[in-house]
Structures are given as C-alpha cells and as structure tokens.
Coordinates of C-alpha atoms in Angstrom, one line a residue:
M1 CA -150.3 30.9 -90.0
T2 CA -147.9 28.5 -91.5
A3 CA -148.5 24.9 -90.7
C4 CA -145.4 22.9 -89.7
S5 CA -146.4 19.7 -91.5
S6 CA -145.1 17.2 -93.9
G7 CA -146.6 13.9 -95.2
S8 CA -144.9 10.6 -95.4
D9 CA -145.2 8.4 -98.5
G10 CA -143.3 5.5 -97.0
G11 CA -144.9 2.2 -96.0
S12 CA -144.8 -1.5 -96.5
A13 CA -144.0 -3.0 -99.9
D14 CA -147.7 -3.7 -100.6
G15 CA -148.7 -0.3 -99.4
K16 CA -150.8 -1.7 -96.5
T17 CA -150.4 -0.7 -92.8
D18 CA -151.0 -2.6 -89.6
P19 CA -153.8 -0.9 -87.6
N20 CA -152.4 -2.7 -84.5
A21 CA -148.8 -1.5 -84.9
V22 CA -147.4 0.6 -82.0
I23 CA -145.7 3.8 -83.0
V24 CA -142.5 4.6 -81.0
G25 CA -141.7 8.3 -80.5
N26 CA -139.2 10.3 -78.5
N27 CA -140.0 12.4 -75.4
S28 CA -138.4 13.5 -72.1
E29 CA -139.4 12.2 -68.6
P30 CA -142.2 14.3 -67.3
Q31 CA -141.3 16.6 -64.4
R32 CA -144.3 15.9 -62.3
P33 CA -147.3 13.5 -62.1
L34 CA -149.6 13.7 -65.1
V35 CA -152.0 16.3 -63.8
P36 CA -153.0 18.9 -66.6
A37 CA -153.1 22.1 -64.5
D38 CA -149.8 21.2 -62.8
T39 CA -147.8 20.5 -65.9
N40 CA -146.1 23.3 -67.8
E41 CA -143.2 21.5 -69.6
T42 CA -143.1 19.7 -72.9
G43 CA -142.4 16.2 -71.7
G44 CA -145.5 15.9 -69.7
G45 CA -147.5 18.2 -72.0
L46 CA -147.0 15.9 -75.0
I47 CA -148.4 12.9 -73.1
L48 CA -151.3 14.9 -71.7
D49 CA -152.4 16.2 -75.1
H50 CA -152.8 12.5 -76.2
I51 CA -154.6 11.1 -73.2
F52 CA -157.0 14.0 -72.5
A53 CA -159.8 15.5 -74.6
G54 CA -160.6 19.1 -73.7
L55 CA -163.4 21.4 -74.7
E56 CA -161.4 22.0 -77.9
Y57 CA -158.2 20.7 -79.6
Y58 CA -155.9 22.4 -82.0
D59 CA -155.6 21.1 -85.6
V60 CA -152.4 20.9 -87.6
K61 CA -152.5 24.7 -88.4
G62 CA -153.3 25.7 -84.8
N63 CA -157.0 26.4 -85.4
P64 CA -159.3 25.4 -82.4
Q65 CA -161.8 22.6 -83.1
M66 CA -164.6 21.5 -80.9
E67 CA -163.9 18.3 -79.0
V68 CA -165.9 17.8 -75.8
A69 CA -167.6 21.2 -76.2
E70 CA -170.9 21.4 -78.1
S71 CA -170.8 25.2 -78.1
I72 CA -168.9 28.1 -76.5
E73 CA -170.9 31.3 -76.7
S74 CA -171.1 34.9 -75.4
E75 CA -173.0 38.0 -76.3
D76 CA -170.5 40.4 -74.6
N77 CA -167.2 38.5 -74.6
Q78 CA -167.3 38.6 -70.8
N79 CA -170.0 36.1 -69.8
W80 CA -169.7 32.8 -71.5
T81 CA -171.9 29.8 -71.7
I82 CA -170.3 26.5 -72.4
K83 CA -172.3 23.4 -73.4
I84 CA -170.6 20.0 -73.6
K85 CA -171.6 16.8 -75.4
G86 CA -173.4 14.5 -73.0
D87 CA -172.1 11.2 -74.4
T88 CA -168.4 11.2 -73.3
K89 CA -166.9 9.4 -70.3
F90 CA -163.6 8.8 -68.5
S91 CA -161.8 5.6 -68.6
D92 CA -163.2 4.5 -65.3
G93 CA -166.7 4.7 -66.8
T94 CA -167.8 7.9 -65.0
P95 CA -169.3 10.6 -67.3
V96 CA -167.6 13.8 -68.3
T97 CA -169.8 16.6 -67.1
S98 CA -169.7 20.3 -66.7
K99 CA -168.6 19.7 -63.1
S100 CA -165.6 17.8 -64.4
F101 CA -164.3 21.1 -65.9
V102 CA -165.4 23.4 -63.1
D103 CA -164.0 21.2 -60.3
A104 CA -160.6 20.8 -62.2
W105 CA -160.3 24.5 -62.9
N106 CA -161.1 25.5 -59.3
Q107 CA -158.7 22.8 -57.9
S108 CA -155.8 24.3 -60.0
V109 CA -156.3 27.6 -58.0
K110 CA -157.1 26.0 -54.7
Q111 CA -153.7 24.1 -54.8
S112 CA -151.9 27.0 -56.6
M113 CA -150.8 24.6 -59.4
L114 CA -148.2 25.6 -62.0
N115 CA -150.9 26.6 -64.5
A116 CA -153.2 28.4 -62.0
S117 CA -152.6 31.7 -63.6
F118 CA -154.3 30.6 -66.8
F119 CA -157.6 31.2 -64.8
E120 CA -156.7 34.7 -63.7
S121 CA -159.3 36.3 -66.1
I122 CA -162.1 34.5 -64.3
Q123 CA -164.0 36.4 -61.6
G124 CA -163.0 35.4 -58.1
Y125 CA -159.5 34.1 -59.1
D126 CA -157.6 36.6 -56.9
E127 CA -159.7 35.9 -53.8
A128 CA -159.5 32.1 -54.3
L129 CA -155.8 32.3 -54.9
K130 CA -155.2 34.3 -51.7
V131 CA -157.1 31.8 -49.6
A132 CA -155.0 29.0 -51.3
E133 CA -151.7 30.8 -50.7
A134 CA -152.6 31.3 -47.0
A135 CA -153.4 27.6 -46.6
I136 CA -150.2 26.6 -48.4
E137 CA -148.1 28.9 -46.2
A138 CA -149.7 27.3 -43.1
D139 CA -149.1 23.8 -44.4
K140 CA -146.6 23.7 -47.3
E141 CA -147.0 20.0 -47.9
N142 CA -150.8 19.6 -47.7
G143 CA -152.3 23.1 -47.7
V144 CA -155.4 23.5 -50.0
G145 CA -157.6 26.5 -50.3
D146 CA -161.3 26.1 -49.7
M147 CA -162.7 28.9 -51.9
D148 CA -164.0 28.4 -55.4
M149 CA -163.8 31.1 -58.1
S150 CA -167.1 33.0 -58.1
G151 CA -167.1 33.3 -61.9
L152 CA -167.6 29.5 -62.5
K153 CA -171.1 28.1 -62.2
V154 CA -172.5 24.6 -63.0
V155 CA -175.9 25.0 -64.6
D156 CA -176.5 21.3 -65.3
D157 CA -174.6 18.2 -66.3
T158 CA -173.9 19.6 -69.8
T159 CA -173.8 23.4 -69.2
F160 CA -171.6 25.7 -67.2
T161 CA -171.0 29.4 -67.3
V162 CA -167.8 31.5 -67.0
A163 CA -167.8 35.2 -65.9
L164 CA -164.6 37.1 -66.7
N165 CA -163.3 40.2 -65.1
Q166 CA -163.5 42.0 -68.4
P167 CA -164.5 41.3 -72.0
E168 CA -161.9 39.1 -73.7
S169 CA -162.6 38.1 -77.3
D170 CA -159.9 35.5 -77.5
F171 CA -161.0 33.5 -74.4
P172 CA -162.3 30.5 -76.5
L173 CA -158.9 30.3 -78.2
R174 CA -157.3 29.3 -75.0
L175 CA -159.6 26.4 -74.1
G176 CA -157.8 23.7 -76.0
Y177 CA -154.7 24.1 -73.8
S178 CA -154.1 21.3 -71.2
A179 CA -154.6 23.6 -68.2
F180 CA -158.4 23.6 -69.1
Y181 CA -158.7 19.8 -69.4
P182 CA -161.4 18.1 -67.2
L183 CA -160.7 15.7 -64.3
P184 CA -162.8 12.8 -63.0
E185 CA -163.8 12.7 -59.3
A186 CA -160.8 10.4 -58.9
G187 CA -158.5 13.3 -59.7
I188 CA -160.2 15.8 -57.3
G189 CA -159.1 15.9 -53.7
D190 CA -156.2 16.6 -51.4
R191 CA -152.6 16.8 -52.6
A192 CA -151.8 13.2 -51.8
K193 CA -154.9 12.0 -53.8
V194 CA -154.1 14.2 -56.8
K195 CA -150.4 13.1 -56.8
A196 CA -151.5 9.4 -56.8
Y197 CA -154.0 10.1 -59.5
G198 CA -151.3 11.7 -61.7
A199 CA -149.1 8.5 -61.4
N200 CA -151.9 6.4 -62.9
P201 CA -154.3 9.0 -64.6
I202 CA -157.9 8.2 -65.5
T203 CA -158.5 10.2 -68.7
N204 CA -160.9 10.7 -71.7
G205 CA -158.6 11.3 -74.7
P206 CA -157.7 9.3 -77.8
Y207 CA -155.2 7.2 -75.7
L208 CA -154.9 6.0 -72.2
V209 CA -151.8 5.3 -70.2
K210 CA -151.3 1.6 -70.2
K211 CA -151.4 0.3 -66.5
D212 CA -148.0 0.1 -64.9
S213 CA -146.3 1.1 -68.1
W214 CA -144.6 4.3 -66.9
K215 CA -141.0 3.3 -66.3
H216 CA -139.5 6.5 -65.1
N217 CA -136.6 7.8 -67.2
E218 CA -137.2 5.0 -69.7
Q219 CA -140.6 5.1 -71.3
I220 CA -144.4 5.2 -71.1
E221 CA -146.9 3.3 -73.1
L222 CA -150.2 4.7 -74.4
I223 CA -153.0 2.5 -75.8
P224 CA -156.1 3.5 -77.8
N225 CA -159.1 4.5 -75.8
P226 CA -162.1 2.4 -77.0
D227 CA -164.6 5.0 -75.6
Y228 CA -163.1 8.0 -77.4
K229 CA -165.6 9.6 -79.9
G230 CA -163.7 12.7 -81.1
D231 CA -162.0 13.6 -84.3
R232 CA -158.5 12.4 -83.2
M233 CA -159.3 8.8 -83.5
P234 CA -156.2 6.7 -83.3
K235 CA -155.2 4.9 -86.6
N236 CA -152.6 2.7 -84.8
G237 CA -152.3 0.3 -82.0
G238 CA -150.8 2.7 -79.5
V239 CA -147.8 5.0 -78.9
T240 CA -144.7 4.3 -76.8
F241 CA -142.7 7.4 -75.8
K242 CA -139.1 6.6 -75.1
F243 CA -137.2 9.0 -72.8
Y244 CA -133.7 9.6 -74.3
S245 CA -130.7 10.8 -72.4
T246 CA -129.2 12.4 -75.6
Q247 CA -130.7 13.4 -79.0
D248 CA -127.8 11.6 -80.7
A249 CA -129.0 8.3 -79.2
A250 CA -132.6 9.0 -80.5
Y251 CA -131.3 9.9 -84.0
N252 CA -129.3 6.7 -84.1
D253 CA -132.4 4.7 -83.2
L254 CA -134.4 6.5 -85.9
Q255 CA -131.8 5.5 -88.5
S256 CA -131.8 1.9 -87.3
G257 CA -135.6 1.7 -87.2
A258 CA -135.8 1.3 -83.4
L259 CA -137.6 4.7 -83.3
D260 CA -140.4 5.6 -85.6
V261 CA -140.7 9.4 -85.2
L262 CA -138.2 12.0 -83.9
D263 CA -139.2 15.6 -83.3
A264 CA -135.7 17.0 -82.4
I265 CA -132.6 16.4 -84.6
P266 CA -129.3 16.6 -82.7
D267 CA -127.0 19.4 -83.7
S268 CA -124.4 16.9 -84.8
A269 CA -126.8 16.0 -87.7
F270 CA -128.1 19.4 -88.7
G271 CA -126.0 19.5 -91.8
T272 CA -126.7 15.9 -92.9
Y273 CA -130.1 14.7 -91.7
Q274 CA -132.1 16.1 -94.7
D275 CA -129.8 14.2 -97.1
E276 CA -129.8 11.1 -94.9
L277 CA -133.6 11.0 -94.4
G278 CA -134.7 12.6 -97.7
D279 CA -138.5 13.1 -97.9
R280 CA -138.8 11.5 -94.4
S281 CA -137.5 14.8 -92.9
V282 CA -139.0 18.2 -92.0
N283 CA -137.5 21.6 -91.5
E284 CA -140.2 24.3 -91.2
P285 CA -140.9 27.4 -89.0
S286 CA -142.6 26.6 -85.7
A287 CA -144.1 28.4 -82.7
I288 CA -141.0 28.1 -80.6
F289 CA -139.1 30.8 -78.9
Q290 CA -135.7 30.3 -77.2
S291 CA -134.0 32.4 -74.5
F292 CA -132.2 32.3 -71.2
T293 CA -133.1 33.8 -67.9
F294 CA -131.5 35.0 -64.7
P295 CA -132.9 34.1 -61.3
K296 CA -134.3 37.0 -59.3
S297 CA -132.0 36.0 -56.5
D298 CA -128.9 37.1 -58.5
A299 CA -128.3 40.6 -57.2
R300 CA -125.8 41.3 -59.9
F301 CA -128.7 41.7 -62.4
Q302 CA -130.9 43.9 -60.2
G303 CA -131.2 47.7 -60.2
E304 CA -129.6 50.2 -62.6
A305 CA -126.3 48.2 -62.9
G306 CA -128.3 45.0 -63.5
A307 CA -130.3 46.6 -66.3
L308 CA -127.1 47.7 -68.1
R309 CA -125.5 44.3 -67.6
L310 CA -128.6 42.5 -69.2
Q311 CA -128.4 44.8 -72.2
A312 CA -124.6 44.3 -72.5
I313 CA -124.9 40.5 -72.4
S314 CA -127.6 40.6 -75.0
M315 CA -125.5 42.7 -77.4
A316 CA -122.5 40.5 -76.8
I317 CA -124.2 37.5 -78.3
N318 CA -123.6 36.9 -82.0
R319 CA -127.0 35.3 -82.8
A320 CA -126.7 35.4 -86.5
E321 CA -123.3 33.6 -86.5
I322 CA -124.5 30.9 -84.0
C323 CA -127.6 30.3 -86.0
K324 CA -125.5 29.9 -89.1
T325 CA -122.6 27.8 -87.8
I326 CA -124.2 25.8 -85.0
F327 CA -127.7 25.4 -86.2
Q328 CA -127.0 25.6 -89.9
G329 CA -130.1 27.5 -90.8
T330 CA -132.6 25.6 -88.5
R331 CA -132.9 28.7 -86.2
T332 CA -133.7 32.4 -86.9
P333 CA -132.3 35.2 -84.7
A334 CA -134.9 36.7 -82.4
T335 CA -136.2 40.2 -83.2
D336 CA -139.0 40.2 -80.6
F337 CA -140.5 37.9 -78.0
I338 CA -143.2 36.2 -80.3
A339 CA -142.5 33.5 -82.8
P340 CA -142.9 34.6 -86.5
V341 CA -145.6 32.0 -87.3
I342 CA -147.9 33.8 -84.7
P343 CA -150.0 36.7 -85.8
G344 CA -148.7 39.8 -84.0
H345 CA -145.0 39.0 -84.4
N346 CA -143.0 42.2 -85.2
D347 CA -139.5 42.2 -86.5
S348 CA -139.3 46.0 -86.5
L349 CA -140.1 46.5 -82.9
K350 CA -138.8 49.7 -81.2
G351 CA -135.8 49.0 -79.1
N352 CA -135.0 45.6 -80.6
E353 CA -131.4 46.8 -81.4
V354 CA -130.6 45.4 -78.0
L355 CA -130.9 41.9 -79.7
K356 CA -128.3 42.7 -82.3
F357 CA -124.6 41.9 -82.0
N358 CA -122.8 45.1 -81.0
P359 CA -119.5 44.4 -79.2
K360 CA -118.5 48.1 -78.9
K361 CA -121.9 49.1 -77.3
A362 CA -121.8 46.0 -75.1
K363 CA -118.4 46.9 -73.7
E364 CA -119.6 50.5 -73.0
L365 CA -122.7 49.3 -71.2
W366 CA -120.6 46.8 -69.1
K367 CA -118.2 49.5 -68.2
Q368 CA -121.1 51.7 -67.0
A369 CA -122.4 48.9 -64.9
D370 CA -119.1 48.3 -63.3
A371 CA -118.9 52.0 -62.3
I372 CA -122.1 51.5 -60.4
A373 CA -121.4 48.1 -58.9
P374 CA -118.2 46.2 -59.9
W375 CA -118.8 42.7 -61.4
T376 CA -117.9 39.7 -59.2
G377 CA -117.7 36.0 -59.9
D378 CA -118.3 34.3 -63.3
L379 CA -121.3 33.9 -65.5
Q380 CA -122.8 30.4 -65.8
L381 CA -125.7 29.1 -68.0
A382 CA -127.5 26.0 -66.9
Y383 CA -128.9 23.6 -69.5
N384 CA -130.1 20.0 -69.7
S385 CA -127.7 17.6 -71.3
D386 CA -130.4 15.4 -72.7
G387 CA -131.7 18.2 -75.0
G388 CA -128.8 18.7 -77.4
H389 CA -127.9 22.2 -76.0
Q390 CA -124.1 22.0 -75.2
A391 CA -122.9 23.3 -78.6
W392 CA -125.0 26.5 -78.6
V393 CA -124.5 27.2 -74.9
D394 CA -120.7 27.0 -75.4
A395 CA -121.0 29.3 -78.4
V396 CA -123.2 31.9 -76.5
M397 CA -120.8 31.8 -73.5
N398 CA -117.8 32.1 -75.7
S399 CA -119.3 35.1 -77.5
I400 CA -120.0 36.8 -74.1
K401 CA -116.6 35.9 -72.8
N402 CA -114.7 37.2 -75.8
T403 CA -116.7 40.4 -75.9
L404 CA -116.9 41.4 -72.3
G405 CA -113.7 39.8 -71.0
I406 CA -115.4 37.8 -68.2
E407 CA -115.4 34.2 -67.3
A408 CA -118.5 32.6 -68.9
K409 CA -119.3 28.9 -69.2
G410 CA -122.1 26.4 -69.4
A411 CA -123.5 24.5 -66.4
P412 CA -124.9 21.1 -67.5
Y413 CA -127.6 19.2 -65.7
P414 CA -128.2 15.5 -66.6
D415 CA -131.8 15.8 -67.7
F416 CA -134.7 18.3 -68.3
K417 CA -136.5 17.2 -65.2
S418 CA -133.5 18.0 -62.9
I419 CA -133.1 21.6 -64.2
R420 CA -136.8 22.3 -64.2
N421 CA -137.1 21.1 -60.5
E422 CA -134.5 23.7 -59.5
V423 CA -136.1 26.4 -61.6
T424 CA -139.6 25.6 -60.2
N425 CA -138.4 25.5 -56.6
R426 CA -136.4 28.7 -57.1
T427 CA -133.2 27.0 -55.9
I428 CA -131.2 27.5 -59.1
K429 CA -128.3 30.0 -58.6
T430 CA -127.1 30.5 -62.2
A431 CA -128.7 31.8 -65.5
F432 CA -130.7 29.0 -67.1
R433 CA -132.0 27.9 -70.5
T434 CA -135.6 28.9 -71.1
G435 CA -137.9 28.7 -74.0
W436 CA -141.5 28.6 -75.1
Q437 CA -143.6 26.2 -77.2
A438 CA -146.9 27.9 -77.7
D439 CA -150.0 26.6 -75.9
Y440 CA -152.3 28.4 -78.3
P441 CA -151.7 30.7 -81.3
S442 CA -151.9 34.2 -79.7
P443 CA -149.4 36.9 -78.8
F444 CA -150.7 36.9 -75.3
N445 CA -149.6 33.3 -74.9
F446 CA -146.0 34.3 -75.5
L447 CA -146.2 37.2 -73.1
G448 CA -148.6 36.7 -70.3
P449 CA -147.5 33.3 -68.9
L450 CA -143.8 34.2 -69.1
Y451 CA -143.6 37.9 -68.0
G452 CA -147.0 38.7 -66.5
T453 CA -146.9 39.1 -62.7
G454 CA -147.4 35.7 -61.2
G455 CA -147.4 34.0 -64.7
S456 CA -147.4 30.2 -64.7
S457 CA -144.0 30.2 -66.5
N458 CA -142.6 33.4 -65.2
D459 CA -139.3 31.8 -64.1
G460 CA -137.5 35.0 -63.4
D461 CA -140.4 36.4 -61.2
Y462 CA -140.5 39.5 -63.4
S463 CA -143.2 42.0 -62.5
N464 CA -144.1 45.4 -64.1
P465 CA -147.6 46.9 -63.6
D466 CA -147.4 48.9 -66.8
F467 CA -146.7 45.7 -68.7
D468 CA -149.6 43.9 -67.0
N469 CA -152.1 46.7 -67.7
L470 CA -151.1 46.7 -71.4
L471 CA -151.8 42.9 -71.7
K472 CA -155.2 43.5 -70.1
Q473 CA -155.9 46.2 -72.6
A474 CA -154.9 44.0 -75.5
L475 CA -157.2 41.2 -74.3
N476 CA -160.0 43.7 -74.1
T477 CA -159.6 44.9 -77.7
S478 CA -161.8 43.2 -80.3
D479 CA -159.9 44.8 -83.2
Q480 CA -156.9 42.5 -83.6
K481 CA -154.8 45.2 -85.4
E482 CA -155.3 47.5 -82.4
A483 CA -154.5 44.7 -80.1
F484 CA -151.2 43.9 -81.9
K485 CA -150.2 47.6 -81.4
I486 CA -150.8 47.3 -77.7
Y487 CA -148.8 44.0 -77.6
D488 CA -146.0 46.0 -79.3
Q489 CA -146.1 48.5 -76.5
A490 CA -145.9 45.7 -74.0
Q491 CA -142.9 44.2 -75.8
E492 CA -141.1 47.6 -75.9
I493 CA -141.1 47.5 -72.1
L494 CA -139.5 44.0 -72.2
M495 CA -136.9 45.2 -74.6
K496 CA -135.8 47.8 -72.0
E497 CA -135.9 45.5 -69.0
L498 CA -135.0 42.1 -70.6
P499 CA -136.6 39.8 -68.1
T500 CA -135.2 37.1 -70.4
I501 CA -132.5 37.3 -73.1
P502 CA -134.1 36.4 -76.4
L503 CA -132.0 34.2 -78.6
W504 CA -133.8 32.7 -81.7
Y505 CA -136.9 31.0 -83.0
S506 CA -136.7 27.3 -83.7
N507 CA -137.8 25.4 -86.7
V508 CA -139.3 22.0 -86.3
N509 CA -136.5 19.6 -87.2
G510 CA -137.6 16.0 -87.4
G511 CA -137.9 12.8 -89.3
W512 CA -139.4 9.4 -89.4
A513 CA -138.2 5.8 -90.2
E514 CA -138.8 3.9 -93.3
G515 CA -142.3 2.3 -93.5
V516 CA -143.9 5.0 -91.3
Q517 CA -146.8 6.8 -92.9
G518 CA -149.1 9.8 -92.2
V519 CA -146.6 11.9 -90.2
Q520 CA -147.5 15.5 -89.7
F521 CA -145.8 18.0 -87.5
D522 CA -148.3 20.5 -86.2
W523 CA -148.0 24.3 -85.8
H524 CA -146.0 24.0 -82.6
S525 CA -143.6 21.3 -83.8
K526 CA -145.2 18.2 -82.4
P527 CA -146.2 15.1 -84.4
L528 CA -149.9 14.2 -84.6
Y529 CA -149.3 10.7 -83.3
F530 CA -153.0 9.5 -83.6
D531 CA -152.7 9.8 -87.4
I532 CA -149.4 7.9 -87.8
T533 CA -149.4 4.3 -89.2
K534 CA -146.7 1.8 -90.3

C-alpha cells in the first residue's frame, strides 16, 4: 500500500523546535458528543483518534500496531483471546481493563449506536440488537437494551475472549478503529450519562481534551496526556483544532501562519498551492472514495424505473472532465467502490461501464424509465458549504442537466454537521453528498459499513441478501486472492443496483506553514499530529 506521507524540512532559524509549542490544525465541528462507537464522521473521528488508545493503532502506511493490546491470538480465526497491558489508565486514574473494552462494545449494541454494526460478527450480536431496538422503540429518548453479546467474555482484568459467528482472518485488522476503543466506567450507563460523558470525555490516548475548551463551531483544544505510554507520544505541547466555515478561510490562515497544518486544499487553490507552498505541500493517493446517494424515501429511484434512472444519471456525469477542470488532477475517476491504495481495488470490474460518460446511453435509459413512470420534479444534490464542494456539485449537476434535459442543481447546507444530522435522522429529501475515508485497510471496510444490510454508514438503507452473503464468504476466506474475487462479485451487484453513485477517489491535498516540522499525512489522508513540531 502507498503511504500518503511527506516530511517537512522547515523549522526555526537555528533548527530547534519548542516541545511546548501548540500545533494548530483544521477540522470540522463533530456531529455528536465524543463517544467512539457513536461517531462515524471525520470531524469527531479525527479527535477521537488522538484522545483514545485502542487495542491497536494504524501506522502511517495503515499497518496495525499493538497499543493497549499485548496479544491478539486465535487457533481457528473464530475464537480469539485478547490480552492487554496491565499498566495503562484513563485520565481519571481508573485502570484500563478487559472490562473497559467488553462494556464499551456491549454498550454500543445496547444503545444501537451508529457504529454498532461493527460488532455484527460477534456471537449474540443479533439477539442483543433486537432487545435494544425493542427498548428504543418503547422509549425513543432513553431506551437501552439489557442483553450483552454472548460472544464477549471477561476472563480477568487483562484478558477477554471474543467468539465470532464464523472464522474471519481479518478480524484483528479492524481493532484499531475507533468503534473498538475502551471506555471508563464514567462512560458506561444510560443515554443521558453517556451524552454527558461525550461532552467532557475521560480518555487514555496521547492527548486529552482540555477542560472546557470545546467551543462549539469554533475550536477544541487537546493537551498531552502525561500518563500515556504508547508509541504515539506527543512531541509538542498540544493540538488545537479550528473548525472553519470554508476551506478558503483555512488556506488563507495557513498562508498567514495562523494555521500550522491543513489537510484539505480549497478548489480555488488546486492549480496554485503546490507552487505557493513548495515542499510544504502534499498531493498523493489516499484511501478516500467520493459519491452521492439518494434517500430510500425518494420513490422516483425505486423499482425498475428507479434502477434505470440511477444508471442514466451515472452515465450522464463526465467524471474525467470534472477531475481535470475542477480538481486539476487531484482526483481520479472511480472505476469501482474501493480506493486504489487498498488491496482488492479492481479497475476492470465487470459492469463498471456504468461509471463512464455515455450521453447517448444515458438518454436511452432515461427514456425507458419515463415509459414506466414519468419523471416529476427536479434533481437536487445536498452538500455542506464548509467543505469546498460547490464547484464540483455544480459541475455534476450541469453535466446531468445538459445530458438528460432535466432541472438539476445543488442544495447547500451551512456545515457538515447540519447535513449529517438530516442524513442520520433520515429526514433529508434530496440526494446528498457521501464519501468514505477508510477505517482500516480492507475491501470489506469500503463495502460492509456502506452497503451491508444495517451497516453503520448505509445512508441509503440499501439491502441485498446476495451481497451480504458474498461479504460473509469473503471474510471467511483465508486466501486473500480468493477473497478479492468474492469482493469483485459483490461489487458487480453494486454496479447493477447503484446504491450510491461513485464519483472519484481523492488524493490527500494538504500543506503546512513555515517553521512547522515532522508533518506526515497517513494512509487515509490525516496528519499524524503527535509527531509535528515547530
């Protein structure tokens, strides 16, 4: 796998750095309180990855490395024994034990949190989730299930076991993702207690949230954790994440020195930022996939006519031209649903001609759909204005409009949190921007959470039993080449049904200010802030 990294040679005139200097980076306002299993968007995820230590962490190339775990072992890939280090603790002084993991994982299912589906491989998940859903239906505000997953057992303070429904050789690969982070007793309880915990989290990672520093829609301050003992030891005096309303404002701050590191260059600077920043810039492939999705509530995209319309819209988009003119080579047109830096990506997938610009075919398919159920209304694509998306949304909508002869336009939301709230609550009425920044380097991570029945990020509520079964088969295949062939079969189903419209893969486009050193962008485009100095 290609690492998305670049080093900085900048620094002070004498080459020395200040170990107490605070690094200022960009981010977006988290959608929800900082609870690992209830966070599935990048704003909150970036913070969580710096304030928690999990069983593993992912290095710059995406390889899992032991962090709190001492060992993760199995003789059959189905029954796992996990031993943790006995000398780590949370910031309130309580020890991190095997119970800290088991309770956190069970709680995610009992409260049907956003990332609950990451535990679906564990025995007893389905039963525990049904109990939870019944409790939530009875009391939508406070309902909590009372059944634990039978496949999780605490052996002692430093040992627990995990029994899966079937052998899955890549199970350890997932354990560095934030859904699997531990929680202290202060974070276990009813919904009100957990929500309060997430506003002022007690954590065990390289950094801690500075008390009362989370100023919503402005910034959050992280300070080094003096009790952290892992490999990600901070080399600086803390990190302040600023929440910007536009990427242009963030880039201007980077140029003026008010921002130290930027991980998203605005489209207005795509053609100039590498010249302006020189060797303080990066433009490398990353594990990011971009798309847009239609809500299940939109009947125009259901049934036979809906399937034809989805194919027509996909073929009406000139991806290559948009990547060239809008993104100026910082994006690559999609050929499948998995980013090219991930093993298992296939640019020759059967059926992927639906992703190629074909105006003639698009018009034919649209006409066939109209013969079944005439088109009504217009087509709108929702996006967050703080993410630098207007130019490409306008270009995509114009491509569709000019090809199909329908009214098509963008529908801007002020910020990422606003649009995600409507998507999460299933109240959004228009198509909406979607994308995926990998949680761990596996084809399954690009497929299961997004399109598996009940997946944590299955925003279009797509469900196909054949697709689900293929994913299970792939997970249960120890030969990776064979697994990749099964993932291809699963993707061929997606190509026919298009639960989302694939657009392109993103490079990491970022930069850093003068005097900033040690900047590395990792395999999924995020800076390793603990390593940065100035």
